XYZ file of C-alpha atoms in Angstrom:
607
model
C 152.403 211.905 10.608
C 148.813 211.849 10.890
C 148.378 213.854 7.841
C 150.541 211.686 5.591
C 148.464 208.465 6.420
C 145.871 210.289 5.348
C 147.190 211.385 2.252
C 148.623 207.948 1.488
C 144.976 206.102 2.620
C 143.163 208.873 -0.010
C 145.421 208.326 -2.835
C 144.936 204.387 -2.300
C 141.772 204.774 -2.626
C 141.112 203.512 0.972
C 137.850 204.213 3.375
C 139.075 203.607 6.762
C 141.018 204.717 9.769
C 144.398 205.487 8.262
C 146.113 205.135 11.703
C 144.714 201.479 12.372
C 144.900 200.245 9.098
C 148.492 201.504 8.457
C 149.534 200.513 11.950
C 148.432 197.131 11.807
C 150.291 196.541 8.386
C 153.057 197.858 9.271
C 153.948 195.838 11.851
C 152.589 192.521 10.166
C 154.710 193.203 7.490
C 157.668 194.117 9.756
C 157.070 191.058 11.847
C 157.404 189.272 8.568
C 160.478 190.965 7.502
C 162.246 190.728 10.538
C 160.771 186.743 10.981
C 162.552 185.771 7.937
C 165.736 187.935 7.873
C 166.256 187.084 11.865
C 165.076 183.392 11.546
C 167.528 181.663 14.265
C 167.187 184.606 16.818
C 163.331 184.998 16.364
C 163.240 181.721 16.902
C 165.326 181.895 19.707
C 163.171 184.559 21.456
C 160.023 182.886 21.103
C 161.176 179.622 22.720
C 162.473 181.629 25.287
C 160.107 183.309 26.390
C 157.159 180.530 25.725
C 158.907 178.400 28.293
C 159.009 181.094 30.711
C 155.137 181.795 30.154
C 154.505 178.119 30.444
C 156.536 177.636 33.435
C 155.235 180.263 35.900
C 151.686 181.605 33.583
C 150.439 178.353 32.638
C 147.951 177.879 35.556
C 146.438 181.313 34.787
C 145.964 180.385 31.287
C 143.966 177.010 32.488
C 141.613 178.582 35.087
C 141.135 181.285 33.462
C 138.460 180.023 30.539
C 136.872 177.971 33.152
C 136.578 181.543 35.215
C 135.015 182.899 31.185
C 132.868 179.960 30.950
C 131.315 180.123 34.314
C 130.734 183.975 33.902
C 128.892 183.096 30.215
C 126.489 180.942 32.187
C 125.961 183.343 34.896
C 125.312 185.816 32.195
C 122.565 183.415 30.320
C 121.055 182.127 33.183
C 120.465 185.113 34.926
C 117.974 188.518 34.002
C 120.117 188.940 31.319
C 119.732 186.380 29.332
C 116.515 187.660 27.769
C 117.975 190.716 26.356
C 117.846 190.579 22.813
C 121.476 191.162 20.559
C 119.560 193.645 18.135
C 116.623 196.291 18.522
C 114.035 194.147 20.599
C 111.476 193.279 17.275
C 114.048 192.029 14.828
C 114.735 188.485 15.424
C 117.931 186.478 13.686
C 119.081 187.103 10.192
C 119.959 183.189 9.477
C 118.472 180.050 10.238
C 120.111 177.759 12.814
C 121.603 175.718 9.973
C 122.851 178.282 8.319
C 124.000 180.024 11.939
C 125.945 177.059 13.048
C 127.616 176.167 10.002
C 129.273 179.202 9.771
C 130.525 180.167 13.310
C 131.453 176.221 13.018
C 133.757 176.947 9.409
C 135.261 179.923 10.934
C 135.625 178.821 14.071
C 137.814 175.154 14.756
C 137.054 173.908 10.848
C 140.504 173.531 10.202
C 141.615 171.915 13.664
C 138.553 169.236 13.392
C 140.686 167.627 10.286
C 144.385 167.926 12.097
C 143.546 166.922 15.217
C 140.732 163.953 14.476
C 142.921 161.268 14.782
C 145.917 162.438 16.019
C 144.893 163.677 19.378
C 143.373 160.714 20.180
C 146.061 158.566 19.417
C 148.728 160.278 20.940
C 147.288 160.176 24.371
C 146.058 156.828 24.070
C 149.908 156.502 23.564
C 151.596 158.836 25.941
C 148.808 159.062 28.941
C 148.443 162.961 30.125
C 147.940 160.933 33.585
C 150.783 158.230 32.817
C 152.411 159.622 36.647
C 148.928 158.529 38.410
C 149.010 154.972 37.530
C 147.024 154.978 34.117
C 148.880 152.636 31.697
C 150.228 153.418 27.848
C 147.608 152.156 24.875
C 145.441 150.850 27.899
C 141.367 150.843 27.804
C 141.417 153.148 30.499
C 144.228 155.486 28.257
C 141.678 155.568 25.711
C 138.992 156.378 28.112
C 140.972 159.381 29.220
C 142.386 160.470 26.053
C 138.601 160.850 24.703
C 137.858 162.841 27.646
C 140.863 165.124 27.499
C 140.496 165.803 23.712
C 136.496 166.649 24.276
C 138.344 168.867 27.116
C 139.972 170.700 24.330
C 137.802 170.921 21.589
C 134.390 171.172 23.455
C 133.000 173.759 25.775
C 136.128 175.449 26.812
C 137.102 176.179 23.269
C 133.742 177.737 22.357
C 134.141 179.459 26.063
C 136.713 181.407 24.598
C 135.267 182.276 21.220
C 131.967 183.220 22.787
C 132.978 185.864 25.382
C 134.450 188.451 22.638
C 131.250 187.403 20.063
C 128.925 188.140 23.418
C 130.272 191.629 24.101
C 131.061 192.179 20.646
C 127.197 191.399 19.732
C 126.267 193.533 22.846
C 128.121 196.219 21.769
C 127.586 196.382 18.407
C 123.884 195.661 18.144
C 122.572 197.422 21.614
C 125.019 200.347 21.919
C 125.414 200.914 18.112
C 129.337 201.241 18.409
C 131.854 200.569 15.393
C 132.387 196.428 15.165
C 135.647 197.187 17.122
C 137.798 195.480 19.940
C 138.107 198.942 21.559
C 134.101 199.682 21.794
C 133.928 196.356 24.265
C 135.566 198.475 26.764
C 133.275 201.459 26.004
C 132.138 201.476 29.456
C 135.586 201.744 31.275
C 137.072 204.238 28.714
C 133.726 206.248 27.238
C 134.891 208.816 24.396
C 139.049 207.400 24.800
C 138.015 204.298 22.421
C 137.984 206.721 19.407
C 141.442 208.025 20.533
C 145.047 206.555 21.486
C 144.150 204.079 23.476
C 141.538 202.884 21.230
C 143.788 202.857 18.279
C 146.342 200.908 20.289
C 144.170 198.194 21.254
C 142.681 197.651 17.642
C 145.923 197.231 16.146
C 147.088 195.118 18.847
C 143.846 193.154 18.023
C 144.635 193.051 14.201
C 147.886 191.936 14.540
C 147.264 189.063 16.867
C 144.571 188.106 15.163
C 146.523 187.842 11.906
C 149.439 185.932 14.298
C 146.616 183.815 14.868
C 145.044 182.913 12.150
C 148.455 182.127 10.269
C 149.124 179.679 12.907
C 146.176 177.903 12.531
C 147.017 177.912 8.414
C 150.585 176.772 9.393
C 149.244 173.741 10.462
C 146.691 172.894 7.899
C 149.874 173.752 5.575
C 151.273 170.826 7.019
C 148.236 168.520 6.848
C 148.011 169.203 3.081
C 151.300 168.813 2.421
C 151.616 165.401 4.169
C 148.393 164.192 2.508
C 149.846 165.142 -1.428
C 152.858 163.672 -0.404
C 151.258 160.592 0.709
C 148.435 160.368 -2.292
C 150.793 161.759 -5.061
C 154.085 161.783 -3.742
C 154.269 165.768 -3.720
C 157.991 166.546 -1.965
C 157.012 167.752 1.674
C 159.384 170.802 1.486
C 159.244 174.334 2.792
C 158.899 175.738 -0.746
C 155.723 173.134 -1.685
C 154.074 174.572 1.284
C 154.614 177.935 0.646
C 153.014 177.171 -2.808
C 149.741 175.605 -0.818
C 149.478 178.788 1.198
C 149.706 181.571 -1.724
C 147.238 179.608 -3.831
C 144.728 179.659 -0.916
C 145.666 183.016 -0.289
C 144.632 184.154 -3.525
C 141.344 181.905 -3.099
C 140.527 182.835 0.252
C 141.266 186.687 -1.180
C 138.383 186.125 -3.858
C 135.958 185.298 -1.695
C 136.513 187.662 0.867
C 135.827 190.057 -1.875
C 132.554 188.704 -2.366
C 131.434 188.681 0.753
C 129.155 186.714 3.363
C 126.239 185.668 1.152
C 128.214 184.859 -1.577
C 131.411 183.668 -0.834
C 131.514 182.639 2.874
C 128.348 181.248 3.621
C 128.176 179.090 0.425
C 131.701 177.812 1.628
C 131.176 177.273 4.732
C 127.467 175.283 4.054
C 129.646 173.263 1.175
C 132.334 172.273 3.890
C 130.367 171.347 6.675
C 127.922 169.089 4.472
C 131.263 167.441 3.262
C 132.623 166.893 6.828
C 129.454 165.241 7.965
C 129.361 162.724 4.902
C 133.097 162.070 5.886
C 132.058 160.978 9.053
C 129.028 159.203 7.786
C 131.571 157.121 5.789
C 133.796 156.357 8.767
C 130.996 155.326 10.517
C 129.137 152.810 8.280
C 132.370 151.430 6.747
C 133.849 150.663 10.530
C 132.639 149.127 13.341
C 129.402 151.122 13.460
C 128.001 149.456 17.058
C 131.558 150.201 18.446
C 131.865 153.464 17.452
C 128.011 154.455 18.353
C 128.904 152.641 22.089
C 131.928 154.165 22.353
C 131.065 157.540 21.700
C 127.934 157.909 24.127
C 130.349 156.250 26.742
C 132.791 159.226 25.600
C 130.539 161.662 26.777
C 129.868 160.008 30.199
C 133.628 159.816 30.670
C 134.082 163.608 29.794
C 131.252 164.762 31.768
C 132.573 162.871 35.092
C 136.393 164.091 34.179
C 135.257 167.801 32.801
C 134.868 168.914 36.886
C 138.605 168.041 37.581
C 139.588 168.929 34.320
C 138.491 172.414 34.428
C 140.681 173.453 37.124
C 143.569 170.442 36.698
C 147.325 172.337 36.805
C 149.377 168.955 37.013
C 150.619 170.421 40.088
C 152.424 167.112 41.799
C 153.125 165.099 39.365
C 154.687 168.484 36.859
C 154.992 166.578 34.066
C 154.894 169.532 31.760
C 152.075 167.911 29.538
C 149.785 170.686 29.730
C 152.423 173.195 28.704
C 152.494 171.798 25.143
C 148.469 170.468 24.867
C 145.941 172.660 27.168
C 147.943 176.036 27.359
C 148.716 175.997 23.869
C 145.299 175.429 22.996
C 143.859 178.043 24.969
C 146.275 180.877 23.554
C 146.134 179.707 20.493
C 142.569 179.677 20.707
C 141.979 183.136 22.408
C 144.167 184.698 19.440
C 141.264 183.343 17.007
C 138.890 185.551 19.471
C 138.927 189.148 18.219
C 137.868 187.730 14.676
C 135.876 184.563 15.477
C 134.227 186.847 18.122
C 133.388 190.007 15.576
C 132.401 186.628 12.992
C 129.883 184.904 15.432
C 128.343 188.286 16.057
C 127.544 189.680 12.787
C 125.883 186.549 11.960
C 124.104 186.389 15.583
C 122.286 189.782 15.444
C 118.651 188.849 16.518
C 119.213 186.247 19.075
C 118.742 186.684 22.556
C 121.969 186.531 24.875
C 120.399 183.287 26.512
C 120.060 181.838 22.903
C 123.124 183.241 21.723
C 125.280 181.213 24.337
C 123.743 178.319 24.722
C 124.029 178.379 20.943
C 127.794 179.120 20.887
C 128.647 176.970 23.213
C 125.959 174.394 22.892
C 125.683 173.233 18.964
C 129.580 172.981 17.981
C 130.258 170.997 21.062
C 127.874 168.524 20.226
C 129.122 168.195 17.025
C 132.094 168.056 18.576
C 131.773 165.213 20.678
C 129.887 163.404 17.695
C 132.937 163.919 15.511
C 136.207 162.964 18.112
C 133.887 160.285 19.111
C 133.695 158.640 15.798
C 136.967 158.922 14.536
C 138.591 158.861 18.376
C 136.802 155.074 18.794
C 137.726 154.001 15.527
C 141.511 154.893 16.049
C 141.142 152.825 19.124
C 139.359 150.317 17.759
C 142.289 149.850 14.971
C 144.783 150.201 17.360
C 143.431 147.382 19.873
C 141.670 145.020 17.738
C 143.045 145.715 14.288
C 146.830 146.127 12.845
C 147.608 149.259 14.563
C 150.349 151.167 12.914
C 148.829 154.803 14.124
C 151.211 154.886 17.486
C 154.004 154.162 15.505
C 153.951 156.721 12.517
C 152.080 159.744 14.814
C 154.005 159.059 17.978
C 157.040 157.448 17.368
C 158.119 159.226 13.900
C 156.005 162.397 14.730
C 153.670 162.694 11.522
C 150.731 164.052 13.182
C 149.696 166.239 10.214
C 149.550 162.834 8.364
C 147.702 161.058 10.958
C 144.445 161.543 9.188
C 145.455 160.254 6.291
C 147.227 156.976 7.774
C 143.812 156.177 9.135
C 141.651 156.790 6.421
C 144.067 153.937 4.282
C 142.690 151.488 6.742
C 139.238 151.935 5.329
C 137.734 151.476 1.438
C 137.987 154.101 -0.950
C 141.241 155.216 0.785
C 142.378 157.422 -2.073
C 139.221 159.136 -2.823
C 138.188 159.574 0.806
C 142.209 161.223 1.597
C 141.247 163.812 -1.432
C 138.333 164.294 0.221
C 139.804 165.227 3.314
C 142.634 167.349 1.699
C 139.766 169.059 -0.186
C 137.875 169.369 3.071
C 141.229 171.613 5.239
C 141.998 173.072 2.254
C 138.315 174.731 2.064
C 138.120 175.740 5.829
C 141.867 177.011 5.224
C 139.837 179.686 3.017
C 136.821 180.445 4.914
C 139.302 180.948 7.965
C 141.290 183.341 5.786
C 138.188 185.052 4.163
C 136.075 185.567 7.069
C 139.506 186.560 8.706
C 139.858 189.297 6.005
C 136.495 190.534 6.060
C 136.579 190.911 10.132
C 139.941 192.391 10.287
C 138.946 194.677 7.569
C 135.739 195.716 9.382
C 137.803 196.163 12.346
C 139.833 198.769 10.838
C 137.295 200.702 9.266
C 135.200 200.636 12.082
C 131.392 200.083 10.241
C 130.210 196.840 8.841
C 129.045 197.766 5.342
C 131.235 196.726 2.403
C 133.902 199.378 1.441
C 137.108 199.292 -1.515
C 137.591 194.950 -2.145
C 141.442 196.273 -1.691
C 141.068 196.064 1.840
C 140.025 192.509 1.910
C 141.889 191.749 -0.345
C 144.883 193.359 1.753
C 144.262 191.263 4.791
C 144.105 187.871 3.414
C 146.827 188.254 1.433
C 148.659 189.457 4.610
C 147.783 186.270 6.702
C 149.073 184.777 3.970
C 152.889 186.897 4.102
C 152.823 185.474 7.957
C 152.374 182.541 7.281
C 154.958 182.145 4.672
C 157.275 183.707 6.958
C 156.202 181.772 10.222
C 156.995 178.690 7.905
C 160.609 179.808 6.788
C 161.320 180.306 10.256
C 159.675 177.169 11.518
C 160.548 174.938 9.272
C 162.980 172.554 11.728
C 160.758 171.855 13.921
C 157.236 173.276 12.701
C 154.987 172.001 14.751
C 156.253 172.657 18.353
C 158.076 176.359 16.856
C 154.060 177.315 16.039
C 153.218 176.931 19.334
C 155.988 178.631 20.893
C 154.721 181.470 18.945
C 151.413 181.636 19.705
C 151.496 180.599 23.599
C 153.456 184.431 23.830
C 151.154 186.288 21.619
C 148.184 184.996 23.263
C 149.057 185.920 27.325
C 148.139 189.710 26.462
C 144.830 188.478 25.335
C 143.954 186.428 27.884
C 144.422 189.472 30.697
C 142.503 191.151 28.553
C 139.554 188.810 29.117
C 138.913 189.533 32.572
C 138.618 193.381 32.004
C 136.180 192.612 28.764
C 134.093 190.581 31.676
C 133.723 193.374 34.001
C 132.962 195.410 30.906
C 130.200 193.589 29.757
C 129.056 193.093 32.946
C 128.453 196.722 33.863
C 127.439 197.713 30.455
C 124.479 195.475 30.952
C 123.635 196.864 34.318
C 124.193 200.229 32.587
C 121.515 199.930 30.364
C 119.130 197.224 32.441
C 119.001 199.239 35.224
C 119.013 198.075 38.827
C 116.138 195.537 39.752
C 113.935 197.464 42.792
C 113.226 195.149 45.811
C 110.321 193.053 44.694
C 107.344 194.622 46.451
C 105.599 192.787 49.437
C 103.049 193.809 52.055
C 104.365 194.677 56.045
C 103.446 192.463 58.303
C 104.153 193.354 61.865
C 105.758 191.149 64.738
C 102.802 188.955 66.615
C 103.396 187.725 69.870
C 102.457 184.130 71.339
C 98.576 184.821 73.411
C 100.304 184.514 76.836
C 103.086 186.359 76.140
C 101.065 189.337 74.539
C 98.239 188.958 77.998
C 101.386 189.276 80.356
C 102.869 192.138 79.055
C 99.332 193.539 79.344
C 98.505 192.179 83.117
C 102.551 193.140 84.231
C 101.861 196.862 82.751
C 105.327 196.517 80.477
C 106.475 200.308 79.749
C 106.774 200.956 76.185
C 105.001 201.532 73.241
C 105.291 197.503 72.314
C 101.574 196.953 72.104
C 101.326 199.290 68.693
C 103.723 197.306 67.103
C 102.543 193.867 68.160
C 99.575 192.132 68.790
C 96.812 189.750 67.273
C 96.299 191.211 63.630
C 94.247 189.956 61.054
C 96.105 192.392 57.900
C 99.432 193.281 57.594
C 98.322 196.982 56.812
C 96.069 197.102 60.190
C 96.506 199.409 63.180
C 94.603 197.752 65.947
C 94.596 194.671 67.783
C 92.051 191.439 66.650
C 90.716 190.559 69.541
C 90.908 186.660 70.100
C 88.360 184.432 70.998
C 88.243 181.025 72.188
C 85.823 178.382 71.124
C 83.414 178.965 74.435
C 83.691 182.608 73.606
C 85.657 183.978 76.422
C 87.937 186.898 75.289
C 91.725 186.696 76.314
C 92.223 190.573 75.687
C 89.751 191.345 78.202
C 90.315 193.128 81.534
C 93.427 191.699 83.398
C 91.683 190.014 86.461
C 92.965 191.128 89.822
C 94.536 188.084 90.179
C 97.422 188.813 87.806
C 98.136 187.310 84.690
C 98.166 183.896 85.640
C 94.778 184.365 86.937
C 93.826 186.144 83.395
C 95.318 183.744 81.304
C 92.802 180.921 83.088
C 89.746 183.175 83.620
C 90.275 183.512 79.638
C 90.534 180.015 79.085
C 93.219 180.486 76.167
C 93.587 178.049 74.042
C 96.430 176.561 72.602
C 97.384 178.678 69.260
C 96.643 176.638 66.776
C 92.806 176.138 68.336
C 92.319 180.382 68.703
C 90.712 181.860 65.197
C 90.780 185.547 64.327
C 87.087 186.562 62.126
C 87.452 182.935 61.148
C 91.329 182.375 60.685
C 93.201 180.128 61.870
C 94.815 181.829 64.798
C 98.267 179.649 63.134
C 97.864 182.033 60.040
C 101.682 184.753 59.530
C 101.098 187.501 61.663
C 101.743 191.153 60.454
C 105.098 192.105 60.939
């Protein structure tokens, strides 16, 4: 077997591993195949076994990136975080600007656009907390549903992209290992990632990732089709969308073929200079003191929540809320993390780990609260003091892929401003999809430099097949069928985040080495005057007066003899009298009136 992969990979023309890159296709394509053929039962599996995850798995999906995100700042506060993610004298290969906008483009791009507006409104709609007292379309629902959609799309999200992108950095930069999920486990398996187990894990890792990814493009599918339909009155049909994806496919193909400098990073510099204009326009053309107000109140309210939030299983109440919001989210998410992760770190080389996560985790939230603060205050703002209208068509008929689009008609230049936005998905649609291709590619060949464009090319236009077939199967009931999907594929993932911990972990310590005790002089036990004169008068057995005494140095090996200010010594000859009758023939002092050659008798004592 192994020798016909080979033959089949030289023929094509190929330069990577045949096993990995054949594996992987093989079962996206059968995945496909079977998705499409088997619609009703694949469907029926997934549902199944989503609720079952959800039901009895969903608390270990919710503590679990608070457990990643508290490790990441262990990691960058600690020693650690001043090892450098490259040889020690090379510093970073892009500017911040440049940095940010692309982990930004390939990492929640698309999800900025889809959920903008509709987040917001639905839980200002349907409270997450409705079963502890907090009212429907109240001002404290719209306090709360800012802080639970920060919850989702700030640190916790970038928590889960930046674990993978640390190690993977680490890995790949310190340890010089191929830019693959198996080398993050280099230290638990050594010489075993280039074998069986390594394979196994990569193609695993391929194949979610590519389940991942399409999910993410199902979605912005759905946005684009629901904004042609509304703007030009395209049908919002199964076989319009599967139109949208091949054409962005094919796009998203092209410029994975021409790589980072030249296809990606122009992209993703274009789109995130587009979204920021957006939300320039939403925030001059609306109510701009309500929407600056509201969104530096936002991040009070998600700062005092985030503590609860973090560890918050809706244990009492069981509504099932977080089943269908913050689980989803985090497997969707941590599907995204084999190629976000490999992403962020070939364009992080250079920074130190300290930089690098306070980086990751630091400059998209931010924008992130900047963003769902704008357009979450606005949709509030309409909602409570304007005509409304959002609750109605995202909650009550369902269209949250045209929620964007509803609210942007309640501001001027309605029609140019929806292109805009449609332009806007359909552009981070194709840097998810090309940097997707050029990861997963990189992943199977197991080096970073460019080899045959027929590999890129490959994997994009295989995101694209799963797509197409995830939306043929989907297509009743899109939105929640997605999730289902992706809540199963991602459990394996997330178990596999606690071992990539302890892996990181102890390849640090590996190569850092153990800290020594921090070196400090002895100092030797010193007893209270009286005490150290009785054990003298009473003739105590014992070898106690080497070890203690009146001592000027902690290195010294004889007693200071004391004297008090009329210069009587108390170490003198025990009177006959005992040691009472030493102690006052001495005169002593109280201790902090006795010097030692001019110390202050109070001074540490050796020990």
């Amino acid at each position: 077997m192994r020798q016909l992969l080979q033959n089949a990979h030289d023929r094509l023309g190929l330069r990577t591993n045949p096993t990995r890159f054949f594996g992987a296709a093989f079962i996206a394509i059968a995945f496909s195949v079977v998705t499409i053929v088997f619609t009703s039962r694949v469907n029926s599996t997934f549902s199944v076994a989503s609720e079952w995850i959800l039901t009895n798995l969903g608390w270990f999906y919710i503590s679990g990136v608070t457990i990643f995100l508290l490790f990441l700042i262990v990691i960058a506060l600690g020693r650690f975080g001043r090892v450098r993610l490259s040889p020690n004298d090379e510093g970073p290969d892009h500017s911040t600007l440049s940095w940010f906008a692309m982990l930004f483009a390939a990492g929640i791009g698309t999800i900025l656009l889809f959920w903008a507006v509709a987040e917001p409104t639905y839980h200002f709609a349907q409270p997450p907390r409705e079963a502890m007292g907090v009212a429907p379309e109240s001002i404290q629902a719209a306090r709360e549903a800012m802080a639970f959609t920060l919850y989702h799309f700030g640190l916790h999200t970038w928590t889960i992209f930046a674990l993978p992108a640390l190690a993977f950095a680490y890995f790949i930069y310190r340890r010089n290992l191929p830019p693959r999920v198996s080398s993050l486990f280099q230290p638990l398996l050594g010489n075993r990632i280039h074998g069986p187990i390594g394979a196994l894990i990569d193609i695993l890792a391929i194949v979610g990732t590519m389940l991942g990814i399409a999910t993410s493009i199902g979605l912005g599918t759905l946005q684009i089709n629901s904004g042609l339909e509304r703007l030009f009155g395209v049908p919002n049909t199964v076989g319009m969308q599967i139109v949208i994806i091949s054409v962005v496919s094919v796009i998203a193909s092209v410029s994975a073929a021409l790589g980072i400098e030249r296809g990606i990073k122009r992209l993703s510099n274009f789109n995130i200079i587009t979204a920021v204009l957006l939300l320039v326009f939403v925030l001059f053309t609306g109510p701009t003191l309500l929407l600056l107000k509201g969104t530096v109140e936002s991040v009070g309210t998600y700062a005092a929540m985030l503590p609860e939030l973090m560890l918050w299983n809706d244990t009492f109440d069981n509504t099932g809320w977080q089943n269908y919001w913050t689980a989803f989210y985090w497997a969707w998410t941590i599907t995204w993390s084999p190629f976000v992760g490999i992403f962020i770190a070939s364009i992080s080389r250079g920074r130190t780990i300290r930089q690098f996560v306070f980086g990751v985790l630091g400059l998209p939230t931010l924008f992130s609260v900047i963003w769902y603060g704008i357009f979450g205050m606005a949709t509030f703002d309409r909602e409570l003091n304007g005509p409304g209208g959002l609750v109605e068509e995202v909650v009550g008929q369902g269209d949250i892929p045209g929620a964007l689009f509803i609210f942007l008609e309640g501001f001027p230049l309605a029609t140019f401003t929806s292109a805009v936005a449609i332009a806007l998905v359909g552009v981070f649609f194709i840097t998810s999809m090309d940097s997707a291709a050029l990861v997963m590619d990189m992943m199977a060949k197991g080096y970073e430099e460019e080899g045959p464009v027929v590999q890129r090319v490959f994997f994009g236009l295989g995101v694209g097949l799963i797509t197409i077939a995830l939306i043929v199967t989907t297509a009743d009931d899109g939105l929640r069928a997605l999730q289902e999907v992706i809540t199963v594929i991602g459990l394996p993932f997330f178990a596999l985040g606690y071992f990539l911990m302890y892996s990181l972990w102890r390849g640090l310590k590996e190569d850092a080495g153990e800290l020594e005790p921090l070196p400090a002089r002895r100092w030797r036990r010193t007893l209270p005057p009286e005490e150290y004169v009785r054990r003298r008068g009473d003739g105590v057995d014992g070898d106690w007066h080497e070890e203690v005494g009146y001592y000027d140095d902690p290195d010294c090996t004889e007693p200071t003899r004391y004297t008090s200010p009329n210069g009587a010594d108390p170490l003198g000859e025990v009177p006959a009298g005992g040691v009472t009758a030493g102690i006052q023939g001495a005169s002593l002092p109280d201790g902090d009136a006795s010097t030692a050659k001019g110390r202050d008798a109070s001074q540490p004592r050796a020990d």
